[in-house]
Amino acid sequence: MALNYVWLGFFLIAFVVALFKSVVLHDASIFGEIMNGMFASAKTGAEISLGLAGIMTLWLGIMRIGEVAGMINRFSRLVNPFFSKLFPEVPKGHPAMGSMMMNFSATMLGLDNAATPMGLKAMKELQEINPRPEEASNPQIMFLVLNTAGVVLIPTSVIAIRLAAGAANPADIFIPTLISTFMAFIMGMFVVSIYQKINLFKLPVLVFLALFAGIMAALWFWVHSLPPAEIGPKTASLGGAIIFSIVIIFLVAGMVKKINVYDAFIEGAKEGFQVSVRIIPYLVGMLVAISVFRTTGCLDYITNGIGLLFAAIGFNTDFVPALPVAFMKPLSGGGARALMVDILKTHGPDSFVGKLASIIQGTTETTFYVLAVYFGSVNIKLTRYALAAGLIADFFGMLCAILLAYLFFH
């Protein structure tokens, strides 16, 4: 129901604001702009969905090879000590465990094109054990919220944009981004565990957190040793090499087991187009609502209001110009990226606002997009508390991003 109210709220609030602009401010073009934005967003939603068809076909085919070769099952056993604590309702050794691990791994490496198909595969497998098919299950909600937190070990795309914008050290936002995205992940896990009455203070969870902290430290030393111009290409190459190595492992495992890997690929790939078509209504509906809210300037009003509030109580307001990126990120990744680029051009990539906008861009995922695509792919209609938990994780991540930017760069 929360998603229903939010979706309605986007339209109704936007209508009131547009009416005020039209009648009081005599803005004769506002309703035309709204309709143009709605049509453009509907087209974009369909294009994104169909654009996923090729990627979905590829990765679901590869994942099918991994399944029949037994590699997904091995991945499931590898992560079972940790995942069994987060997903107690998923049977031990279930294929969803391996698919979720593959999804999280691709997300952490910044490989969205691989992460989304793997995530949709995991969501489908979780749906197979969902006792109420129209209602999001506990494991599905935990999986989705952790996806919206979206831990990215190396924000390759953000570093590349900063390099293109002429930043003196494009990777100087690496550590604060890593910390803030990890804190968002922890908060998402903590919030959902409260809803689901899961005890996180267990050895496998603590070992995971310690291991992840060690990986972050190792990455920091490695990235810190690289020249600025080499950071983007080398980190992107690392991610690509890891994922392609997994593909080769799947193929070799299939060959060793003497299965027909090509037939297995085709069998899995057939699902790709069907899933892409299935998510069109969900994605179009969400993007159109977001477009209406943006076009009427509601985001600008919220940002300006926060700036006035903090100024009135005597707080430093240097962070306010970066807030549009924070508000846009849960709604639209492309929109947030465009706002970040505009801030880098206006204020400079090495300004406080430019660095803060970069940290925010790399901190969390597009919650509404993930919710629409993942739940839409399995026809979930009742999302329960998934949206609230995802937005809490987003808010905490953005708050950490602001505090860390002041700590590191102000």
mmCIF file of C-alpha atoms in Angstrom:
data_model
loop_
_atom_site.group_PDB
_atom_site.id
_atom_site.type_symbol
_atom_site.label_atom_id
_atom_site.label_comp_id
_atom_site.label_asym_id
_atom_site.label_seq_id
_atom_site.Cartn_x
_atom_site.Cartn_y
_atom_site.Cartn_z
ATOM 1 C CA MET A 1 0.000 0.000 0.000
ATOM 2 C CA ALA A 2 2.903 2.388 0.657
ATOM 3 C CA LEU A 3 3.903 2.348 -2.996
ATOM 4 C CA ASN A 4 0.290 3.038 -3.984
ATOM 5 C CA TYR A 5 0.142 6.130 -1.766
ATOM 6 C CA VAL A 6 3.524 7.409 -2.941
ATOM 7 C CA TRP A 7 2.559 6.927 -6.590
ATOM 8 C CA LEU A 8 -0.731 8.764 -6.078
ATOM 9 C CA GLY A 9 1.064 11.453 -4.098
ATOM 10 C CA PHE A 10 3.438 12.212 -6.983
ATOM 11 C CA PHE A 11 0.481 12.958 -9.268
ATOM 12 C CA LEU A 12 -1.771 14.799 -6.803
ATOM 13 C CA ILE A 13 0.960 17.026 -5.357
ATOM 14 C CA ALA A 14 2.235 17.787 -8.853
ATOM 15 C CA PHE A 15 -1.293 18.717 -9.976
ATOM 16 C CA VAL A 16 -1.769 21.159 -7.077
ATOM 17 C CA VAL A 17 1.620 22.776 -7.761
ATOM 18 C CA ALA A 18 0.933 22.976 -11.509
ATOM 19 C CA LEU A 19 -2.484 24.512 -10.865
ATOM 20 C CA PHE A 20 -0.905 27.135 -8.609
ATOM 21 C CA LYS A 21 1.712 27.942 -11.242
ATOM 22 C CA SER A 22 -0.905 28.172 -13.958
ATOM 23 C CA VAL A 23 -3.512 30.273 -12.102
ATOM 24 C CA VAL A 24 -1.428 32.361 -9.702
ATOM 25 C CA LEU A 25 1.941 32.618 -11.489
ATOM 26 C CA HIS A 26 0.367 32.645 -14.966
ATOM 27 C CA ASP A 27 2.641 29.895 -16.262
ATOM 28 C CA ALA A 28 0.763 28.954 -19.426
ATOM 29 C CA SER A 29 3.199 26.220 -20.440
ATOM 30 C CA ILE A 30 3.319 24.106 -17.281
ATOM 31 C CA PHE A 31 0.601 21.586 -18.219
ATOM 32 C CA GLY A 32 2.057 21.188 -21.691
ATOM 33 C CA GLU A 33 5.472 20.484 -20.180
ATOM 34 C CA ILE A 34 3.917 17.928 -17.836
ATOM 35 C CA MET A 35 2.265 16.046 -20.701
ATOM 36 C CA ASN A 36 5.414 16.127 -22.823
ATOM 37 C CA GLY A 37 7.384 14.769 -19.878
ATOM 38 C CA MET A 38 4.835 12.013 -19.281
ATOM 39 C CA PHE A 39 4.944 10.865 -22.906
ATOM 40 C CA ALA A 40 8.739 11.017 -22.983
ATOM 41 C CA SER A 41 8.995 9.032 -19.739
ATOM 42 C CA ALA A 42 6.562 6.399 -21.005
ATOM 43 C CA LYS A 43 8.716 5.992 -24.098
ATOM 44 C CA THR A 44 11.858 5.840 -21.962
ATOM 45 C CA GLY A 45 10.338 3.170 -19.713
ATOM 46 C CA ALA A 46 9.496 0.963 -22.681
ATOM 47 C CA GLU A 47 12.925 1.527 -24.226
ATOM 48 C CA ILE A 48 14.704 0.636 -20.974
ATOM 49 C CA SER A 49 12.624 -2.521 -20.577
ATOM 50 C CA LEU A 50 13.172 -3.682 -24.148
ATOM 51 C CA GLY A 51 16.798 -2.595 -23.946
ATOM 52 C CA LEU A 52 17.197 -5.081 -21.121
ATOM 53 C CA ALA A 53 16.095 -7.914 -23.420
ATOM 54 C CA GLY A 54 19.538 -8.507 -24.907
ATOM 55 C CA ILE A 55 21.328 -8.289 -21.565
ATOM 56 C CA MET A 56 18.701 -10.471 -19.879
ATOM 57 C CA THR A 57 18.957 -13.046 -22.664
ATOM 58 C CA LEU A 58 22.745 -13.195 -22.297
ATOM 59 C CA TRP A 59 22.951 -13.425 -18.525
ATOM 60 C CA LEU A 60 20.008 -15.750 -17.946
ATOM 61 C CA GLY A 61 21.581 -18.066 -20.500
ATOM 62 C CA ILE A 62 24.919 -17.948 -18.656
ATOM 63 C CA MET A 63 23.180 -18.457 -15.314
ATOM 64 C CA ARG A 64 21.391 -21.531 -16.697
ATOM 65 C CA ILE A 65 24.756 -23.027 -17.639
ATOM 66 C CA GLY A 66 25.950 -22.350 -14.098
ATOM 67 C CA GLU A 67 22.880 -24.111 -12.710
ATOM 68 C CA VAL A 68 23.142 -27.307 -14.745
ATOM 69 C CA ALA A 69 26.922 -27.388 -14.213
ATOM 70 C CA GLY A 70 26.374 -27.252 -10.444
ATOM 71 C CA MET A 71 28.278 -23.990 -9.947
ATOM 72 C CA ILE A 72 25.295 -22.014 -8.615
ATOM 73 C CA ASN A 73 24.775 -24.726 -6.025
ATOM 74 C CA ARG A 74 28.435 -24.426 -5.009
ATOM 75 C CA PHE A 75 28.087 -20.666 -4.656
ATOM 76 C CA SER A 76 24.996 -21.294 -2.515
ATOM 77 C CA ARG A 77 26.963 -23.509 -0.145
ATOM 78 C CA LEU A 78 29.755 -20.930 -0.012
ATOM 79 C CA VAL A 79 27.521 -18.097 1.190
ATOM 80 C CA ASN A 80 25.065 -20.222 3.166
ATOM 81 C CA PRO A 81 26.639 -19.530 6.623
ATOM 82 C CA PHE A 82 26.009 -15.795 6.158
ATOM 83 C CA PHE A 83 22.906 -15.795 3.970
ATOM 84 C CA SER A 84 21.138 -18.370 6.127
ATOM 85 C CA LYS A 85 21.085 -15.765 8.908
ATOM 86 C CA LEU A 86 19.701 -13.023 6.646
ATOM 87 C CA PHE A 87 17.303 -15.304 4.760
ATOM 88 C CA PRO A 88 16.195 -17.930 7.318
ATOM 89 C CA GLU A 89 13.085 -18.809 5.290
ATOM 90 C CA VAL A 90 15.104 -19.846 2.218
ATOM 91 C CA PRO A 91 15.907 -23.593 2.286
ATOM 92 C CA LYS A 92 19.550 -24.536 2.683
ATOM 93 C CA GLY A 93 21.302 -24.910 -0.681
ATOM 94 C CA HIS A 94 18.458 -23.270 -2.634
ATOM 95 C CA PRO A 95 19.598 -21.859 -6.020
ATOM 96 C CA ALA A 96 18.388 -18.401 -4.981
ATOM 97 C CA MET A 97 21.332 -18.184 -2.571
ATOM 98 C CA GLY A 98 23.835 -18.519 -5.419
ATOM 99 C CA SER A 99 21.919 -16.096 -7.652
ATOM 100 C CA MET A 100 21.777 -13.503 -4.886
ATOM 101 C CA MET A 101 25.503 -13.840 -4.285
ATOM 102 C CA MET A 102 26.154 -13.342 -8.009
ATOM 103 C CA ASN A 103 23.926 -10.258 -7.982
ATOM 104 C CA PHE A 104 25.626 -8.702 -4.947
ATOM 105 C CA SER A 105 29.050 -9.445 -6.418
ATOM 106 C CA ALA A 106 28.212 -7.749 -9.725
ATOM 107 C CA THR A 107 26.724 -4.756 -7.881
ATOM 108 C CA MET A 108 29.814 -4.381 -5.687
ATOM 109 C CA LEU A 109 31.985 -4.385 -8.818
ATOM 110 C CA GLY A 110 29.820 -1.669 -10.386
ATOM 111 C CA LEU A 111 28.624 -3.929 -13.222
ATOM 112 C CA ASP A 112 24.939 -2.952 -13.457
ATOM 113 C CA ASN A 113 24.445 -4.741 -16.773
ATOM 114 C CA ALA A 114 25.291 -8.042 -15.097
ATOM 115 C CA ALA A 115 23.721 -7.274 -11.702
ATOM 116 C CA THR A 116 20.164 -6.626 -12.905
ATOM 117 C CA PRO A 117 19.633 -9.926 -14.784
ATOM 118 C CA MET A 118 21.175 -11.877 -11.912
ATOM 119 C CA GLY A 119 18.934 -10.025 -9.453
ATOM 120 C CA LEU A 120 15.820 -10.759 -11.505
ATOM 121 C CA LYS A 121 16.843 -14.402 -11.631
ATOM 122 C CA ALA A 122 17.191 -14.450 -7.845
ATOM 123 C CA MET A 123 13.814 -12.745 -7.421
ATOM 124 C CA LYS A 124 12.162 -15.367 -9.636
ATOM 125 C CA GLU A 125 13.718 -18.187 -7.598
ATOM 126 C CA LEU A 126 12.567 -16.557 -4.362
ATOM 127 C CA GLN A 127 9.078 -16.256 -5.857
ATOM 128 C CA GLU A 128 8.988 -20.036 -6.366
ATOM 129 C CA ILE A 129 9.060 -20.510 -2.577
ATOM 130 C CA ASN A 130 6.762 -17.573 -1.825
ATOM 131 C CA PRO A 131 3.607 -18.914 -0.092
ATOM 132 C CA ARG A 132 1.607 -15.807 -1.133
ATOM 133 C CA PRO A 133 2.582 -15.025 -4.760
ATOM 134 C CA GLU A 134 0.993 -11.545 -4.899
ATOM 135 C CA GLU A 135 2.639 -10.402 -1.655
ATOM 136 C CA ALA A 136 6.357 -9.788 -1.173
ATOM 137 C CA SER A 137 7.916 -12.450 1.054
ATOM 138 C CA ASN A 138 10.416 -11.719 3.818
ATOM 139 C CA PRO A 139 13.414 -12.979 1.772
ATOM 140 C CA GLN A 140 12.323 -10.914 -1.243
ATOM 141 C CA ILE A 141 12.085 -7.755 0.869
ATOM 142 C CA MET A 142 15.498 -8.333 2.461
ATOM 143 C CA PHE A 143 17.018 -8.967 -0.962
ATOM 144 C CA LEU A 144 15.427 -5.883 -2.509
ATOM 145 C CA VAL A 145 16.386 -3.523 0.330
ATOM 146 C CA LEU A 146 19.999 -4.721 0.269
ATOM 147 C CA ASN A 147 19.926 -4.087 -3.481
ATOM 148 C CA THR A 148 18.668 -0.536 -3.012
ATOM 149 C CA ALA A 149 21.501 0.080 -0.549
ATOM 150 C CA GLY A 150 23.758 -1.232 -3.317
ATOM 151 C CA VAL A 151 27.278 -1.539 -1.896
ATOM 152 C CA VAL A 152 29.715 -0.544 -4.664
ATOM 153 C CA LEU A 153 33.342 -1.252 -3.825
ATOM 154 C CA ILE A 154 34.712 0.976 -6.574
ATOM 155 C CA PRO A 155 32.471 3.786 -7.977
ATOM 156 C CA THR A 156 34.013 3.489 -11.434
ATOM 157 C CA SER A 157 31.443 5.561 -13.323
ATOM 158 C CA VAL A 158 31.615 8.442 -10.821
ATOM 159 C CA ILE A 159 35.418 8.455 -10.946
ATOM 160 C CA ALA A 160 35.297 8.468 -14.759
ATOM 161 C CA ILE A 161 32.903 11.455 -14.803
ATOM 162 C CA ARG A 162 35.099 13.349 -12.354
ATOM 163 C CA LEU A 163 38.164 12.612 -14.499
ATOM 164 C CA ALA A 164 36.380 13.927 -17.596
ATOM 165 C CA ALA A 165 35.355 17.044 -15.647
ATOM 166 C CA GLY A 166 39.011 17.807 -14.886
ATOM 167 C CA ALA A 167 39.231 16.849 -11.204
ATOM 168 C CA ALA A 168 42.770 17.041 -9.780
ATOM 169 C CA ASN A 169 42.294 13.645 -8.103
ATOM 170 C CA PRO A 170 39.120 11.961 -9.431
ATOM 171 C CA ALA A 171 39.324 9.163 -6.843
ATOM 172 C CA ASP A 172 39.512 11.393 -3.773
ATOM 173 C CA ILE A 173 35.851 10.589 -3.114
ATOM 174 C CA PHE A 174 36.600 6.845 -3.042
ATOM 175 C CA ILE A 175 36.888 6.335 0.720
ATOM 176 C CA PRO A 176 33.904 8.478 1.835
ATOM 177 C CA THR A 177 31.764 6.880 -0.901
ATOM 178 C CA LEU A 178 32.787 3.397 0.181
ATOM 179 C CA ILE A 179 32.024 4.130 3.825
ATOM 180 C CA SER A 180 28.662 5.796 3.151
ATOM 181 C CA THR A 181 27.435 3.052 0.814
ATOM 182 C CA PHE A 182 28.501 0.388 3.320
ATOM 183 C CA MET A 183 26.666 2.235 6.112
ATOM 184 C CA ALA A 184 23.526 2.378 3.937
ATOM 185 C CA PHE A 185 23.838 -1.379 3.393
ATOM 186 C CA ILE A 186 24.190 -2.009 7.135
ATOM 187 C CA MET A 187 21.207 0.227 7.902
ATOM 188 C CA GLY A 188 19.052 -1.538 5.297
ATOM 189 C CA MET A 189 20.004 -4.909 6.757
ATOM 190 C CA PHE A 190 19.352 -3.661 10.294
ATOM 191 C CA VAL A 191 15.933 -2.122 9.498
ATOM 192 C CA VAL A 192 14.641 -5.222 7.703
ATOM 193 C CA SER A 193 15.979 -7.476 10.470
ATOM 194 C CA ILE A 194 13.900 -5.485 12.978
ATOM 195 C CA TYR A 195 10.761 -5.965 10.859
ATOM 196 C CA GLN A 196 11.506 -9.680 10.458
ATOM 197 C CA LYS A 197 12.821 -10.246 14.023
ATOM 198 C CA ILE A 198 16.204 -11.516 12.797
ATOM 199 C CA ASN A 199 19.117 -11.541 15.231
ATOM 200 C CA LEU A 200 22.150 -10.124 13.385
ATOM 201 C CA PHE A 201 24.566 -10.519 16.294
ATOM 202 C CA LYS A 202 25.799 -13.922 15.208
ATOM 203 C CA LEU A 203 29.291 -15.078 14.286
ATOM 204 C CA PRO A 204 28.757 -15.485 10.482
ATOM 205 C CA VAL A 205 27.365 -11.945 10.204
ATOM 206 C CA LEU A 206 30.188 -10.466 12.269
ATOM 207 C CA VAL A 207 32.772 -12.412 10.238
ATOM 208 C CA PHE A 208 31.230 -11.058 7.037
ATOM 209 C CA LEU A 209 31.422 -7.477 8.290
ATOM 210 C CA ALA A 210 35.056 -7.948 9.344
ATOM 211 C CA LEU A 211 35.919 -9.544 5.982
ATOM 212 C CA PHE A 212 34.239 -6.712 4.100
ATOM 213 C CA ALA A 213 36.131 -4.133 6.146
ATOM 214 C CA GLY A 214 39.362 -5.925 5.201
ATOM 215 C CA ILE A 215 38.432 -5.833 1.499
ATOM 216 C CA MET A 216 37.720 -2.098 1.766
ATOM 217 C CA ALA A 217 41.120 -1.498 3.349
ATOM 218 C CA ALA A 218 42.907 -3.527 0.656
ATOM 219 C CA LEU A 219 41.100 -1.647 -2.105
ATOM 220 C CA TRP A 220 41.993 1.673 -0.522
ATOM 221 C CA PHE A 221 45.717 0.840 -0.500
ATOM 222 C CA TRP A 222 45.537 -0.385 -4.104
ATOM 223 C CA VAL A 223 43.583 2.616 -5.438
ATOM 224 C CA HIS A 224 45.768 5.004 -3.410
ATOM 225 C CA SER A 225 48.855 3.662 -5.212
ATOM 226 C CA LEU A 226 47.458 4.274 -8.713
ATOM 227 C CA PRO A 227 47.924 7.477 -10.766
ATOM 228 C CA PRO A 228 44.580 9.349 -11.054
ATOM 229 C CA ALA A 229 44.262 8.732 -14.798
ATOM 230 C CA GLU A 230 44.627 4.955 -14.323
ATOM 231 C CA ILE A 231 42.086 4.475 -11.552
ATOM 232 C CA GLY A 232 38.968 4.395 -13.732
ATOM 233 C CA PRO A 233 40.311 2.042 -16.455
ATOM 234 C CA LYS A 234 42.030 -0.332 -14.004
ATOM 235 C CA THR A 235 39.099 -0.641 -11.609
ATOM 236 C CA ALA A 236 36.709 -1.188 -14.536
ATOM 237 C CA SER A 237 39.093 -3.797 -15.907
ATOM 238 C CA LEU A 238 39.190 -5.567 -12.534
ATOM 239 C CA GLY A 239 35.410 -5.832 -12.408
ATOM 240 C CA GLY A 240 35.163 -7.045 -16.000
ATOM 241 C CA ALA A 241 37.917 -9.623 -15.468
ATOM 242 C CA ILE A 242 36.194 -11.093 -12.396
ATOM 243 C CA ILE A 243 32.792 -11.420 -14.077
ATOM 244 C CA PHE A 244 34.238 -12.834 -17.315
ATOM 245 C CA SER A 245 36.260 -15.325 -15.258
ATOM 246 C CA ILE A 246 33.002 -16.520 -13.678
ATOM 247 C CA VAL A 247 31.529 -17.007 -17.173
ATOM 248 C CA ILE A 248 34.548 -19.105 -18.178
ATOM 249 C CA ILE A 249 34.295 -21.127 -14.946
ATOM 250 C CA PHE A 250 30.653 -21.911 -15.752
ATOM 251 C CA LEU A 251 31.523 -22.971 -19.301
ATOM 252 C CA VAL A 252 34.451 -25.139 -18.217
ATOM 253 C CA ALA A 253 32.377 -26.733 -15.444
ATOM 254 C CA GLY A 254 29.696 -27.583 -18.009
ATOM 255 C CA MET A 255 32.294 -29.017 -20.365
ATOM 256 C CA VAL A 256 33.782 -31.165 -17.576
ATOM 257 C CA LYS A 257 30.305 -32.489 -16.757
ATOM 258 C CA LYS A 258 29.824 -33.205 -20.472
ATOM 259 C CA ILE A 259 26.607 -31.227 -20.777
ATOM 260 C CA ASN A 260 25.549 -29.411 -23.937
ATOM 261 C CA VAL A 261 26.410 -25.886 -22.788
ATOM 262 C CA TYR A 262 24.942 -24.251 -25.887
ATOM 263 C CA ASP A 263 21.554 -25.912 -25.391
ATOM 264 C CA ALA A 264 21.654 -24.945 -21.723
ATOM 265 C CA PHE A 265 22.408 -21.345 -22.702
ATOM 266 C CA ILE A 266 19.464 -21.237 -25.139
ATOM 267 C CA GLU A 267 17.137 -22.753 -22.543
ATOM 268 C CA GLY A 268 17.950 -20.033 -20.030
ATOM 269 C CA ALA A 269 18.095 -17.242 -22.598
ATOM 270 C CA LYS A 270 14.499 -17.819 -23.699
ATOM 271 C CA GLU A 271 13.328 -16.289 -20.436
ATOM 272 C CA GLY A 272 15.137 -12.997 -21.098
ATOM 273 C CA PHE A 273 12.667 -11.398 -23.490
ATOM 274 C CA GLN A 274 9.636 -12.523 -21.472
ATOM 275 C CA VAL A 275 10.964 -10.895 -18.296
ATOM 276 C CA SER A 276 11.816 -7.681 -20.179
ATOM 277 C CA VAL A 277 8.280 -7.373 -21.531
ATOM 278 C CA ARG A 278 6.718 -8.213 -18.163
ATOM 279 C CA ILE A 279 8.309 -5.245 -16.381
ATOM 280 C CA ILE A 280 7.195 -2.599 -18.941
ATOM 281 C CA PRO A 281 3.922 -1.593 -17.156
ATOM 282 C CA TYR A 282 5.637 -1.308 -13.761
ATOM 283 C CA LEU A 283 8.569 0.721 -15.064
ATOM 284 C CA VAL A 284 6.466 3.028 -17.246
ATOM 285 C CA GLY A 285 4.066 3.736 -14.373
ATOM 286 C CA MET A 286 6.888 4.668 -12.000
ATOM 287 C CA LEU A 287 8.877 6.792 -14.476
ATOM 288 C CA VAL A 288 5.799 8.770 -15.537
ATOM 289 C CA ALA A 289 4.926 9.600 -11.904
ATOM 290 C CA ILE A 290 8.497 10.697 -11.217
ATOM 291 C CA SER A 291 8.508 12.841 -14.366
ATOM 292 C CA VAL A 292 5.346 14.675 -13.287
ATOM 293 C CA PHE A 293 6.833 15.383 -9.862
ATOM 294 C CA ARG A 294 10.095 16.671 -11.368
ATOM 295 C CA THR A 295 8.552 18.798 -14.114
ATOM 296 C CA THR A 296 6.433 20.818 -11.695
ATOM 297 C CA GLY A 297 9.552 21.768 -9.711
ATOM 298 C CA CYS A 298 8.543 19.970 -6.509
ATOM 299 C CA LEU A 299 12.100 18.749 -5.921
ATOM 300 C CA ASP A 300 13.405 22.318 -6.126
ATOM 301 C CA TYR A 301 10.844 23.480 -3.572
ATOM 302 C CA ILE A 302 11.897 20.742 -1.149
ATOM 303 C CA THR A 303 15.590 21.594 -1.592
ATOM 304 C CA ASN A 304 15.058 25.326 -1.103
ATOM 305 C CA GLY A 305 12.884 24.683 1.949
ATOM 306 C CA ILE A 306 15.590 22.587 3.603
ATOM 307 C CA GLY A 307 18.167 25.274 2.848
ATOM 308 C CA LEU A 308 16.020 27.952 4.503
ATOM 309 C CA LEU A 309 15.379 25.728 7.523
ATOM 310 C CA PHE A 310 19.052 25.001 8.193
ATOM 311 C CA ALA A 311 19.986 28.641 7.621
ATOM 312 C CA ALA A 312 17.328 29.744 10.112
ATOM 313 C CA ILE A 313 18.723 27.515 12.874
ATOM 314 C CA GLY A 314 22.300 28.590 12.177
ATOM 315 C CA PHE A 315 23.701 25.478 10.475
ATOM 316 C CA ASN A 316 26.202 25.531 7.654
ATOM 317 C CA THR A 317 24.294 25.255 4.336
ATOM 318 C CA ASP A 318 27.165 24.488 1.944
ATOM 319 C CA PHE A 319 25.656 21.038 1.396
ATOM 320 C CA VAL A 320 22.308 22.334 0.107
ATOM 321 C CA PRO A 321 23.266 22.755 -3.602
ATOM 322 C CA ALA A 322 24.070 19.006 -3.713
ATOM 323 C CA LEU A 323 20.698 17.959 -2.284
ATOM 324 C CA PRO A 324 18.959 17.654 -5.695
ATOM 325 C CA VAL A 325 21.260 14.703 -6.428
ATOM 326 C CA ALA A 326 20.288 13.117 -3.096
ATOM 327 C CA PHE A 327 16.578 13.530 -3.765
ATOM 328 C CA MET A 328 16.834 12.384 -7.381
ATOM 329 C CA LYS A 329 18.967 9.270 -6.768
ATOM 330 C CA PRO A 330 16.180 7.094 -5.304
ATOM 331 C CA LEU A 331 13.931 8.165 -8.194
ATOM 332 C CA SER A 332 16.184 8.110 -11.249
ATOM 333 C CA GLY A 333 19.831 7.133 -11.681
ATOM 334 C CA GLY A 334 20.099 8.963 -14.999
ATOM 335 C CA GLY A 335 18.479 12.084 -13.564
ATOM 336 C CA ALA A 336 20.831 12.068 -10.566
ATOM 337 C CA ARG A 337 23.832 11.599 -12.858
ATOM 338 C CA ALA A 338 22.750 14.571 -14.988
ATOM 339 C CA LEU A 339 22.357 16.739 -11.887
ATOM 340 C CA MET A 340 25.794 15.680 -10.654
ATOM 341 C CA VAL A 341 27.390 16.584 -13.988
ATOM 342 C CA ASP A 342 25.658 19.978 -13.892
ATOM 343 C CA ILE A 343 27.005 20.605 -10.369
ATOM 344 C CA LEU A 344 30.531 19.645 -11.476
ATOM 345 C CA LYS A 345 30.265 22.145 -14.338
ATOM 346 C CA THR A 346 28.767 24.919 -12.220
ATOM 347 C CA HIS A 347 30.815 24.609 -9.034
ATOM 348 C CA GLY A 348 33.837 22.654 -10.263
ATOM 349 C CA PRO A 349 34.767 18.984 -9.609
ATOM 350 C CA ASP A 350 37.151 19.927 -6.795
ATOM 351 C CA SER A 351 34.682 22.146 -4.938
ATOM 352 C CA PHE A 352 33.014 20.921 -1.752
ATOM 353 C CA VAL A 353 29.646 20.736 -3.489
ATOM 354 C CA GLY A 354 31.161 18.881 -6.455
ATOM 355 C CA LYS A 355 32.770 16.279 -4.200
ATOM 356 C CA LEU A 356 29.621 15.887 -2.087
ATOM 357 C CA ALA A 357 27.463 15.386 -5.197
ATOM 358 C CA SER A 358 29.924 12.721 -6.396
ATOM 359 C CA ILE A 359 29.799 10.884 -3.060
ATOM 360 C CA ILE A 360 25.997 10.952 -3.043
ATOM 361 C CA GLN A 361 25.850 9.639 -6.616
ATOM 362 C CA GLY A 362 27.959 6.630 -5.647
ATOM 363 C CA THR A 363 26.233 5.910 -2.348
ATOM 364 C CA THR A 364 22.872 4.204 -3.010
ATOM 365 C CA GLU A 365 20.781 2.670 -5.767
ATOM 366 C CA THR A 366 17.627 3.946 -7.487
ATOM 367 C CA THR A 367 15.104 2.577 -4.999
ATOM 368 C CA PHE A 368 11.916 3.204 -6.986
ATOM 369 C CA TYR A 369 13.444 1.748 -10.169
ATOM 370 C CA VAL A 370 14.656 -1.374 -8.364
ATOM 371 C CA LEU A 371 11.287 -1.780 -6.635
ATOM 372 C CA ALA A 372 9.349 -1.458 -9.908
ATOM 373 C CA VAL A 373 11.613 -3.759 -11.915
ATOM 374 C CA TYR A 374 12.271 -6.486 -9.344
ATOM 375 C CA PHE A 375 8.763 -6.814 -7.967
ATOM 376 C CA GLY A 376 7.231 -6.217 -11.398
ATOM 377 C CA SER A 377 9.210 -9.116 -12.874
ATOM 378 C CA VAL A 378 7.344 -11.570 -10.609
ATOM 379 C CA ASN A 379 3.998 -9.703 -10.461
ATOM 380 C CA ILE A 380 4.261 -8.720 -6.785
ATOM 381 C CA LYS A 381 1.412 -6.328 -5.969
ATOM 382 C CA LEU A 382 1.680 -5.980 -2.171
ATOM 383 C CA THR A 383 5.161 -4.672 -1.338
ATOM 384 C CA ARG A 384 4.547 -4.444 2.430
ATOM 385 C CA TYR A 385 7.321 -2.430 4.124
ATOM 386 C CA ALA A 386 9.907 -2.776 1.335
ATOM 387 C CA LEU A 387 9.655 0.854 0.196
ATOM 388 C CA ALA A 388 9.850 2.279 3.714
ATOM 389 C CA ALA A 389 12.898 0.152 4.600
ATOM 390 C CA GLY A 390 14.625 1.023 1.315
ATOM 391 C CA LEU A 391 14.068 4.752 1.781
ATOM 392 C CA ILE A 392 15.334 4.600 5.380
ATOM 393 C CA ALA A 393 18.544 2.999 4.115
ATOM 394 C CA ASP A 394 18.782 5.679 1.393
ATOM 395 C CA PHE A 395 18.299 8.500 3.888
ATOM 396 C CA PHE A 396 20.941 7.110 6.228
ATOM 397 C CA GLY A 397 23.379 6.673 3.343
ATOM 398 C CA MET A 398 22.822 10.251 2.177
ATOM 399 C CA LEU A 399 23.220 11.566 5.729
ATOM 400 C CA CYS A 400 26.512 9.667 6.049
ATOM 401 C CA ALA A 401 27.617 11.053 2.679
ATOM 402 C CA ILE A 402 27.054 14.631 3.869
ATOM 403 C CA LEU A 403 28.796 14.099 7.214
ATOM 404 C CA LEU A 404 31.775 12.354 5.568
ATOM 405 C CA ALA A 405 32.083 15.123 2.966
ATOM 406 C CA TYR A 406 32.360 17.678 5.770
ATOM 407 C CA LEU A 407 34.872 15.443 7.573
ATOM 408 C CA PHE A 408 37.080 14.834 4.535
ATOM 409 C CA PHE A 409 36.760 17.995 2.447
ATOM 410 C CA HIS A 410 35.323 20.949 4.357
#
